[in-house]
Coordinates of C-alpha atoms and ligand atoms in Angstrom, one line a residue:
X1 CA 20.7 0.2 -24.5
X2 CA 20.4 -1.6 -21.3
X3 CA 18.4 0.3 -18.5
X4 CA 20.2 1.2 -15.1
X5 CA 18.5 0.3 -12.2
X6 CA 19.2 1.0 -8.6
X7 CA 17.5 -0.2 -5.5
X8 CA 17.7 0.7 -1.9
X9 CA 15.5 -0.5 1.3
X10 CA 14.9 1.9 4.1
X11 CA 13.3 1.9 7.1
X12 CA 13.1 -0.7 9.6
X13 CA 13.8 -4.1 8.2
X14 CA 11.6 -6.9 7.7
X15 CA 12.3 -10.4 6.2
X16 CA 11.6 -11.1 2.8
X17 CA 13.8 -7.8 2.0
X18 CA 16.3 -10.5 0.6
X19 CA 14.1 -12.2 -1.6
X20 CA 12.4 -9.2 -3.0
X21 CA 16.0 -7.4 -3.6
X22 CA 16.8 -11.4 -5.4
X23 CA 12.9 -10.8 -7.9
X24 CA 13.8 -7.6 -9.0
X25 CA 17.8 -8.0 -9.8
X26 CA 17.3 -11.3 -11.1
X27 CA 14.6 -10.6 -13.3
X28 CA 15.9 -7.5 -14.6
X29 CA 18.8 -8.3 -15.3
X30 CA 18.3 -12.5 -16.8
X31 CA 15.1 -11.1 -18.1
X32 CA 15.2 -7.8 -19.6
X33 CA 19.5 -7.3 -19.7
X34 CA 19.0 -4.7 -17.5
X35 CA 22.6 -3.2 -14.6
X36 CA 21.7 -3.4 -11.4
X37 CA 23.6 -1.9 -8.6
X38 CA 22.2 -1.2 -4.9
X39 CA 23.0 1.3 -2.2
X40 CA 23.7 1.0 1.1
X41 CA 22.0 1.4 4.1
X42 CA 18.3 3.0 2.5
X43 CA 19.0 7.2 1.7
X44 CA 22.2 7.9 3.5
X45 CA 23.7 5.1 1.0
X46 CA 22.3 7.5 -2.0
X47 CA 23.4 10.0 -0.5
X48 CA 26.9 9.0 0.2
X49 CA 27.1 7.1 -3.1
X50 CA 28.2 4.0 -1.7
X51 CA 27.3 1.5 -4.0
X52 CA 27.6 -2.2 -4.1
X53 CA 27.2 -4.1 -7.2
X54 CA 24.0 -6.4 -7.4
X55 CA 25.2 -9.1 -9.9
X56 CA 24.4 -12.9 -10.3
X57 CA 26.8 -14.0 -7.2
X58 CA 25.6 -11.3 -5.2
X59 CA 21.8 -12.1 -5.8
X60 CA 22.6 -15.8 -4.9
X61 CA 21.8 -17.8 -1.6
X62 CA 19.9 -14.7 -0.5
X63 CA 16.5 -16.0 -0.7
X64 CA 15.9 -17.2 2.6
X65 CA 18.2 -14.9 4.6
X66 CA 16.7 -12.1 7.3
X67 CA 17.6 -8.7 7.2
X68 CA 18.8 -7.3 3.9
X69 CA 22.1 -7.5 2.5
X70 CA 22.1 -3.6 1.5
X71 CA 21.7 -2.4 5.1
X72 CA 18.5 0.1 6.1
X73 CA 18.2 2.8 7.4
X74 CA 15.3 5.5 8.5
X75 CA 16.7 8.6 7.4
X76 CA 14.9 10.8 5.3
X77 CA 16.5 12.4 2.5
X78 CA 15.1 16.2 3.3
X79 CA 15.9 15.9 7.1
X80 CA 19.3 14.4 7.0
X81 CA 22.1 14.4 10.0
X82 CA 25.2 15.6 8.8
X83 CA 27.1 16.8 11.6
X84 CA 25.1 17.8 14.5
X85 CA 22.1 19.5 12.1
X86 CA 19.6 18.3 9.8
X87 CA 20.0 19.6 6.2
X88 CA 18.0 19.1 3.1
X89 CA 20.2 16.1 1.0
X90 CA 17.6 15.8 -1.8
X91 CA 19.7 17.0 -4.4
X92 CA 22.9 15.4 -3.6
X93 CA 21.1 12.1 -3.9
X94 CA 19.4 13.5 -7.4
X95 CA 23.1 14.0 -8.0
X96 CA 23.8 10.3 -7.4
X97 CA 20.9 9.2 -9.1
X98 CA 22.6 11.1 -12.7
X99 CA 26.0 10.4 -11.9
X100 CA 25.1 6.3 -12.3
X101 CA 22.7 7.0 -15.5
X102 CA 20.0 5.6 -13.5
X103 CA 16.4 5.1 -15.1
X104 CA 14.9 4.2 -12.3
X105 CA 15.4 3.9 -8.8
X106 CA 13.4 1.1 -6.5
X107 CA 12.8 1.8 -2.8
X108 CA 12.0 -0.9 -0.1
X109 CA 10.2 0.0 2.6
X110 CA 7.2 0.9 4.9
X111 CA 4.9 4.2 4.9
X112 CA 8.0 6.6 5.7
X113 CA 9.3 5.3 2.5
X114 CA 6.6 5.7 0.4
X115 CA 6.5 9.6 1.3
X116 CA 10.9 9.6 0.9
X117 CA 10.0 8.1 -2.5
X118 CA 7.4 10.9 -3.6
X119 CA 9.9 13.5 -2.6
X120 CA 12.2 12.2 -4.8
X121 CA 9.8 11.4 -7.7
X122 CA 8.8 15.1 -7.2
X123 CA 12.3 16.3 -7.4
X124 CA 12.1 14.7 -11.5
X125 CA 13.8 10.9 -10.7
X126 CA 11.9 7.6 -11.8
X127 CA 11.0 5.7 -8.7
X128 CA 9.1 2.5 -8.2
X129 CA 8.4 1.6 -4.3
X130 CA 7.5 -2.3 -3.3
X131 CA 5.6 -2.1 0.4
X132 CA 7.4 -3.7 3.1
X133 CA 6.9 -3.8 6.8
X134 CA 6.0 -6.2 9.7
X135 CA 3.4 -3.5 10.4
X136 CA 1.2 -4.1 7.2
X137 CA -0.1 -0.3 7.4
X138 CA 1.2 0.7 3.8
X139 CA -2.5 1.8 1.8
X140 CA -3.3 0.5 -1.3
X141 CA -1.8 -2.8 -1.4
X142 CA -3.1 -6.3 0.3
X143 CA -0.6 -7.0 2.0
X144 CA 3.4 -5.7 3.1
X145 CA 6.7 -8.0 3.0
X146 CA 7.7 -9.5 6.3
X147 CA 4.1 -9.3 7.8
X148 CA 3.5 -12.8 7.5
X149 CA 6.7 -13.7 9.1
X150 CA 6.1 -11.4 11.8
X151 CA 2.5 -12.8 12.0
X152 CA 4.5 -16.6 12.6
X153 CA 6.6 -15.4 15.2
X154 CA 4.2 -13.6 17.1
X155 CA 2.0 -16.7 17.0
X156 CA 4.3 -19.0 18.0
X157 CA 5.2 -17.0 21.0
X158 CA 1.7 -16.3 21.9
X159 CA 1.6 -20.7 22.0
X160 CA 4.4 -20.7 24.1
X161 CA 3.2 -18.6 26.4
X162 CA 0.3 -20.9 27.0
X163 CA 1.6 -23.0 28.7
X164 CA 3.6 -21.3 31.2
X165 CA 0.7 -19.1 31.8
X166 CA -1.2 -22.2 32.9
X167 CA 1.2 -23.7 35.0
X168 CA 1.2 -20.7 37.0
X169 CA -1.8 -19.3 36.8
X170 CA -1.1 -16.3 35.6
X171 CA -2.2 -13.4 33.6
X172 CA 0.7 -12.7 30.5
X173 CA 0.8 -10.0 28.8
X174 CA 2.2 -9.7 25.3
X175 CA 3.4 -7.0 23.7
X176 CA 3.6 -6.8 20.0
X177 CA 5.0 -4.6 17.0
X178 CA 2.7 -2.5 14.8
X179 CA 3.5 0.8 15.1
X180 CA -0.2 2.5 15.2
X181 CA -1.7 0.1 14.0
X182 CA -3.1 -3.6 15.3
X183 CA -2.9 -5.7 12.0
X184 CA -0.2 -7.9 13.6
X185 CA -1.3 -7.8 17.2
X186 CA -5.1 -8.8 16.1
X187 CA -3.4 -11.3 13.8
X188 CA -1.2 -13.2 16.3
X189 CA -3.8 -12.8 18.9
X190 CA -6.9 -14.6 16.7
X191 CA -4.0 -17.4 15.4
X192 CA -2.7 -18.1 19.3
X193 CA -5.8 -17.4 20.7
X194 CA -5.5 -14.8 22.8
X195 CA -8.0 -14.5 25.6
X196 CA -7.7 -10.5 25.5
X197 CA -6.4 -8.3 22.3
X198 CA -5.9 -4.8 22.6
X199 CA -5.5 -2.4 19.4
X200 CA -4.9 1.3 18.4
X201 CA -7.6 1.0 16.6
X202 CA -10.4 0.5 19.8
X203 CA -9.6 2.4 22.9
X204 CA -9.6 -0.2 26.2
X205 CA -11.3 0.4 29.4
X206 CA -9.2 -1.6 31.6
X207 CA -12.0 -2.8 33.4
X208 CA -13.5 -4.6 31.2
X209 CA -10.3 -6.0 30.6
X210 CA -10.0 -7.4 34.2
X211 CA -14.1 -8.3 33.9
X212 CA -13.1 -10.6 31.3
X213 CA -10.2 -12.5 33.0
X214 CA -12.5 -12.5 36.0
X215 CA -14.9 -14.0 34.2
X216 CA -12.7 -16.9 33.2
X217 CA -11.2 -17.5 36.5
X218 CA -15.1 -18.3 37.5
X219 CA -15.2 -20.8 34.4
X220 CA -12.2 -22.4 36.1
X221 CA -9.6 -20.8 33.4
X222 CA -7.0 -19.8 35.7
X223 CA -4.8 -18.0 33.3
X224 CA -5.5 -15.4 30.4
X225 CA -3.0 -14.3 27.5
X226 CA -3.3 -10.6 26.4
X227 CA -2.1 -9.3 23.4
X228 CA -1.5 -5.6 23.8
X229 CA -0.2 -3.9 20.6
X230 CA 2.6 -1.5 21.4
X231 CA 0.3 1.7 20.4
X232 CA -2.7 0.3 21.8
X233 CA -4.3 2.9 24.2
X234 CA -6.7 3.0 27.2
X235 CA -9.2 5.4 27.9
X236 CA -7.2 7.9 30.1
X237 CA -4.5 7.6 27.8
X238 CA -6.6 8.5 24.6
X239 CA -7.8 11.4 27.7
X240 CA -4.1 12.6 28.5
X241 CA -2.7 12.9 24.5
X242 CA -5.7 14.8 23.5
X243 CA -5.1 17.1 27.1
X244 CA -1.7 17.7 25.9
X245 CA -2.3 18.2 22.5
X246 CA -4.5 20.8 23.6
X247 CA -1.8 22.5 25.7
X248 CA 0.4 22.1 22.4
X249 CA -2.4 24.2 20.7
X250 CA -3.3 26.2 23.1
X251 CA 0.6 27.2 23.6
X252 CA 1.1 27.8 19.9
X253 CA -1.9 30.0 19.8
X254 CA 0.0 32.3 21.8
X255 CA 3.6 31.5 19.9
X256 CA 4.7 29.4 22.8
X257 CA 5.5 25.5 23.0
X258 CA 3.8 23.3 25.5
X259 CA 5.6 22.5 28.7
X260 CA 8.1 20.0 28.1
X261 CA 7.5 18.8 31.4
X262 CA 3.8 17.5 30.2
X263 CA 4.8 15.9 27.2
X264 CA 7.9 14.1 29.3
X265 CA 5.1 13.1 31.8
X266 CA 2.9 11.9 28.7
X267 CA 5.8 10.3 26.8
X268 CA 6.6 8.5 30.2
X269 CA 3.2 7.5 30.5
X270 CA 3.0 5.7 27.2
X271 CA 6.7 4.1 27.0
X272 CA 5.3 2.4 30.4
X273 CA 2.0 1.4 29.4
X274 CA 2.4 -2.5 29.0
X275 CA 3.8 -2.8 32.6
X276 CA 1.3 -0.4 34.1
X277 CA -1.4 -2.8 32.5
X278 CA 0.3 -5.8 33.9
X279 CA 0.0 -4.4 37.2
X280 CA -3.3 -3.0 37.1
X281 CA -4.7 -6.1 36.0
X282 CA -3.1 -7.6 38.9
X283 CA -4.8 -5.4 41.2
X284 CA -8.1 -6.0 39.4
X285 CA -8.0 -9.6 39.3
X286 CA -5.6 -10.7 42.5
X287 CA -3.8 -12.7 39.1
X288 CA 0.0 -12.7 39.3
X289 CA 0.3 -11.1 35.8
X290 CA 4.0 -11.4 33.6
X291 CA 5.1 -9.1 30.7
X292 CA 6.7 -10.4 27.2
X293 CA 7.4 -7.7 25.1
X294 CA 8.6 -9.5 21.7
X295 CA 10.3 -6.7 20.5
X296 CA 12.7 -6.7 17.3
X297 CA 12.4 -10.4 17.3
X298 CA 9.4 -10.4 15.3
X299 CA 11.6 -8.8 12.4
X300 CA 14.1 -11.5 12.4
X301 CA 15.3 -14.3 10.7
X302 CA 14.3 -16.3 7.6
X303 CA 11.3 -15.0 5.4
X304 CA 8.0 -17.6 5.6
X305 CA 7.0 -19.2 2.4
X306 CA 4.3 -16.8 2.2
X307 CA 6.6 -14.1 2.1
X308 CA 9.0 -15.7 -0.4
X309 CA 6.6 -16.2 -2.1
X310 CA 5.0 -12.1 -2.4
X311 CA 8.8 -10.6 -2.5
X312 CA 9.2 -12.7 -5.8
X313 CA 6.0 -11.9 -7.0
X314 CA 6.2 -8.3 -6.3
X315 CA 10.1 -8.1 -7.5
X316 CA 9.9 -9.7 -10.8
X317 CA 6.8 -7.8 -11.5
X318 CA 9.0 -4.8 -10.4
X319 CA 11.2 -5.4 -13.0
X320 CA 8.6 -5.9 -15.8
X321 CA 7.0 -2.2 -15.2
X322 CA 10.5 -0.7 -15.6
X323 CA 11.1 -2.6 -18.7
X324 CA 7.3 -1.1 -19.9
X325 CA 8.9 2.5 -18.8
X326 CA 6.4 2.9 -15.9
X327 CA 7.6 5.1 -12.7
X328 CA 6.5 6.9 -10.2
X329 CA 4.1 3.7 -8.8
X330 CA 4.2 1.6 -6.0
X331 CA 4.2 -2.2 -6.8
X332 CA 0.6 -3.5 -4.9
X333 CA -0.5 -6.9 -3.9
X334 CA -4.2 -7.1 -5.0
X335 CA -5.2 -10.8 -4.8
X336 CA -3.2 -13.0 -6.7
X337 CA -2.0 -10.3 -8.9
X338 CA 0.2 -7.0 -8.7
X339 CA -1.1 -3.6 -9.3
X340 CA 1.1 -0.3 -10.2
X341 CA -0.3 2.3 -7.8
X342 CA 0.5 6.1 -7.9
X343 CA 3.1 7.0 -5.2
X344 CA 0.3 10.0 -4.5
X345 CA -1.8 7.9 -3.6
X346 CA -0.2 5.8 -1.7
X347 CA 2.6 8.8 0.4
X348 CA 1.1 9.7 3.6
X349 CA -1.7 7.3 4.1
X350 CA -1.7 4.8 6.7
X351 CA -3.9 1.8 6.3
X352 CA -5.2 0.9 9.6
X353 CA -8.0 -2.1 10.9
X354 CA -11.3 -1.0 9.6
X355 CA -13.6 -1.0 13.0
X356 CA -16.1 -3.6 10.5
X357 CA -12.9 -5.5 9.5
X358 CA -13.8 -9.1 9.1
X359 CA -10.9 -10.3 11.7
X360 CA -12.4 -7.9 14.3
X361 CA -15.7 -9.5 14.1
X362 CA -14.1 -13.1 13.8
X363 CA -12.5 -12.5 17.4
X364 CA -15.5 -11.5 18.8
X365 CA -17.0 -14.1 17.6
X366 CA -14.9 -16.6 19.7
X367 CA -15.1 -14.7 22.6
X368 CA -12.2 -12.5 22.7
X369 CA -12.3 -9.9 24.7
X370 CA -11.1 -6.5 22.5
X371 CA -11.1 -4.5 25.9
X372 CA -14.1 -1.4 24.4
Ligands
F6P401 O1 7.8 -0.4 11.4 C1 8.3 -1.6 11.8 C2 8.6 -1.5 13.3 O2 9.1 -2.8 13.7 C3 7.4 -1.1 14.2 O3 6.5 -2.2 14.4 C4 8.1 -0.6 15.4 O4 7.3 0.3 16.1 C5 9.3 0.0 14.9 O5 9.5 -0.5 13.6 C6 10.5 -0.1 15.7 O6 11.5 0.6 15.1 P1 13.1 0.6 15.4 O7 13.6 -0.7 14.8 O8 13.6 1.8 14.7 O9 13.2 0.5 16.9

């Protein structure tokens, strides 16, 4: 009888969600003979049952476009909004998942996923996971779907930058995507050449942030390009979360919360840290200095032939483990081959830049300044 397979992606989207949605329907179903439907809009489509048929039209022309055709979505399935609470929807979508004969059920998406995907693997329901996210944190896998795009764009815009930066003169700096982690700000910032790049990973002192622009103002380089990750943290900010997580402690110890007016002041402190650098530096350095924050464009658009390439690798070979019966695995890059890896393994682990990582010491290498 012919297997029933549904997929969702969740999460933020990334590009090559198309073409990874196009590997596994195609190949399950030309391939193996297998149904294929999808739901919309990550959990809250399983959850609502609202379906839309994945067949050969529908899995056409998708290749290249952005964005995913099912919708996404970051809700998680045991902390749901329904109304004005948040309830427990697990079962309803195990419901769902029985009420379509489903033998398996794939999920797109990032690190949230992966632990969304576990829950429902624990509640008894075959699931296979395929990593995606411009953030490239998921463990055990290479590489995620829509990095490499992001990686592009984030390039390109640190080269454009360039040259406005030298015709004025001034300092710009960039900020990019990543979540907690710098794989895509160390990335763009090595590829564009970034004169400064700043990561979660390493703690900056901002003066030796301004010592190195100062430095290349006396070499007669009267601009500098930094690329500041968006959770990137200076010293006094590493100083004030750990103050304030010791507030949080200190107040549950006694079965109160910390004052909300610290953590507003905190939060306040770190939605604003990209201009404050800005302006600091331009204190430092008597630079005019400009912010670029790149925002959600680094998620848009058409998938890079890199990424066309991995979503069709990773898709087809998606639909091959469900045809062998294997569940419960995430679908890994690992070279030029794929590797089923156990969602346990994978749920709740974030795979940041190893302080020895080989693109850390490559930057260094050229000069860039990594702000520690
Ligand atoms: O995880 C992908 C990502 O783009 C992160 O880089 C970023 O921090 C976050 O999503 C933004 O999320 P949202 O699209 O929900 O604003």
């Amino acid at each position: 009888m012919a297997k029933h397979v549904g997929i969702l992606t969740a999460g933020g989207d990334s590009p090559g969600l198309n073409a990874a949605i196009r590997g596994v329907g195609k190949a399950a179903q030309v391939v193996y003979g297998m149904d294929v439907i999808g739901f919309r809009d990550g959990f809250r489509g399983l959850m609502q049952d609202r379906v839309m048929r994945l067949d050969g039209p529908t899995l056409s022309d998708i290749l290249t476009r952005g964005g995913t055709i099912l919708g996404a979505g970051r809700d998680k399935p045991h902390r749901m909004p329904v109304g004005n609470k948040l309830l427990d929807m697990t079962d309803v979508m195990v419901n769902t998942y029985t009420r379509h004969h489903l033998d398996v059920l794939v999920c797109l998406g990032g690190g949230g996923t992966q632990k969304n995907a576990l829950r429902l693997k624990k509640k008894g329901l075959d699931i296979i996971t395929l990593p995606k996210t411009i953030d490239n944190d998921v463990a055990m896998t290479d590489t995620t779907l829509g990095f490499d795009t992001a990686l592009g764009i984030s390039t390109e815009a640190i080269d454009r930058l360039h040259s406005t930066a030298h015709s004025h003169h001034r300092i710009i700096v960039v900020e990019i995507m990543g979540h907690r982690t710098g794989w895509l700000a160390l990335g763009a910032g090595i590829s564009g050449g970034a004169d400064v790049i700043l990561i979660p990973e390493i703690p900056y002192d901002i003066e030796t942030v301004a010592k190195a622009i100062r430095q290349r103002s006396r070499e007669g380089k009267q601009f500098s390009i930094v690329a500041l990750s968006e959770g990137a943290m200076s010293n006094d900010d590493v100083k004030a979360v750990s103050a304030v997580d010791d507030q949080k402690k200190g107040a549950a110890r006694k079965g109160k919360s910390a004052p909300d007016v610290e953590l507003a002041k905190l939060e306040m402190r770190l939605a604003n840290r990209t201009l404050s650098l800005s302006k600091r530096l331009e204190q430092l350095t008597g630079l005019e200095s400009r912010v670029t924050i790149l925002g959600h464009l680094q998620r848009g658009g058409t998938p890079s032939a890199a990424d066309r390439l991995l979503a069709t690798r990773l898709g087809t070979a998606c639909a091959r483990l469900i045809h062998e019966g294997v569940a419960g695995v995430m679908v890994a890059a690992r070279g030029d081959e794929v590797e089923a890896v156990l969602l346990e393994k994978v749920a709740g682990q974030r795979k940041t830049v190893p302080l020895d990582h080989p693109w850390i010491q490559a930057a260094r290498d050229v000069g860039t300044c990594l702000g520690d």
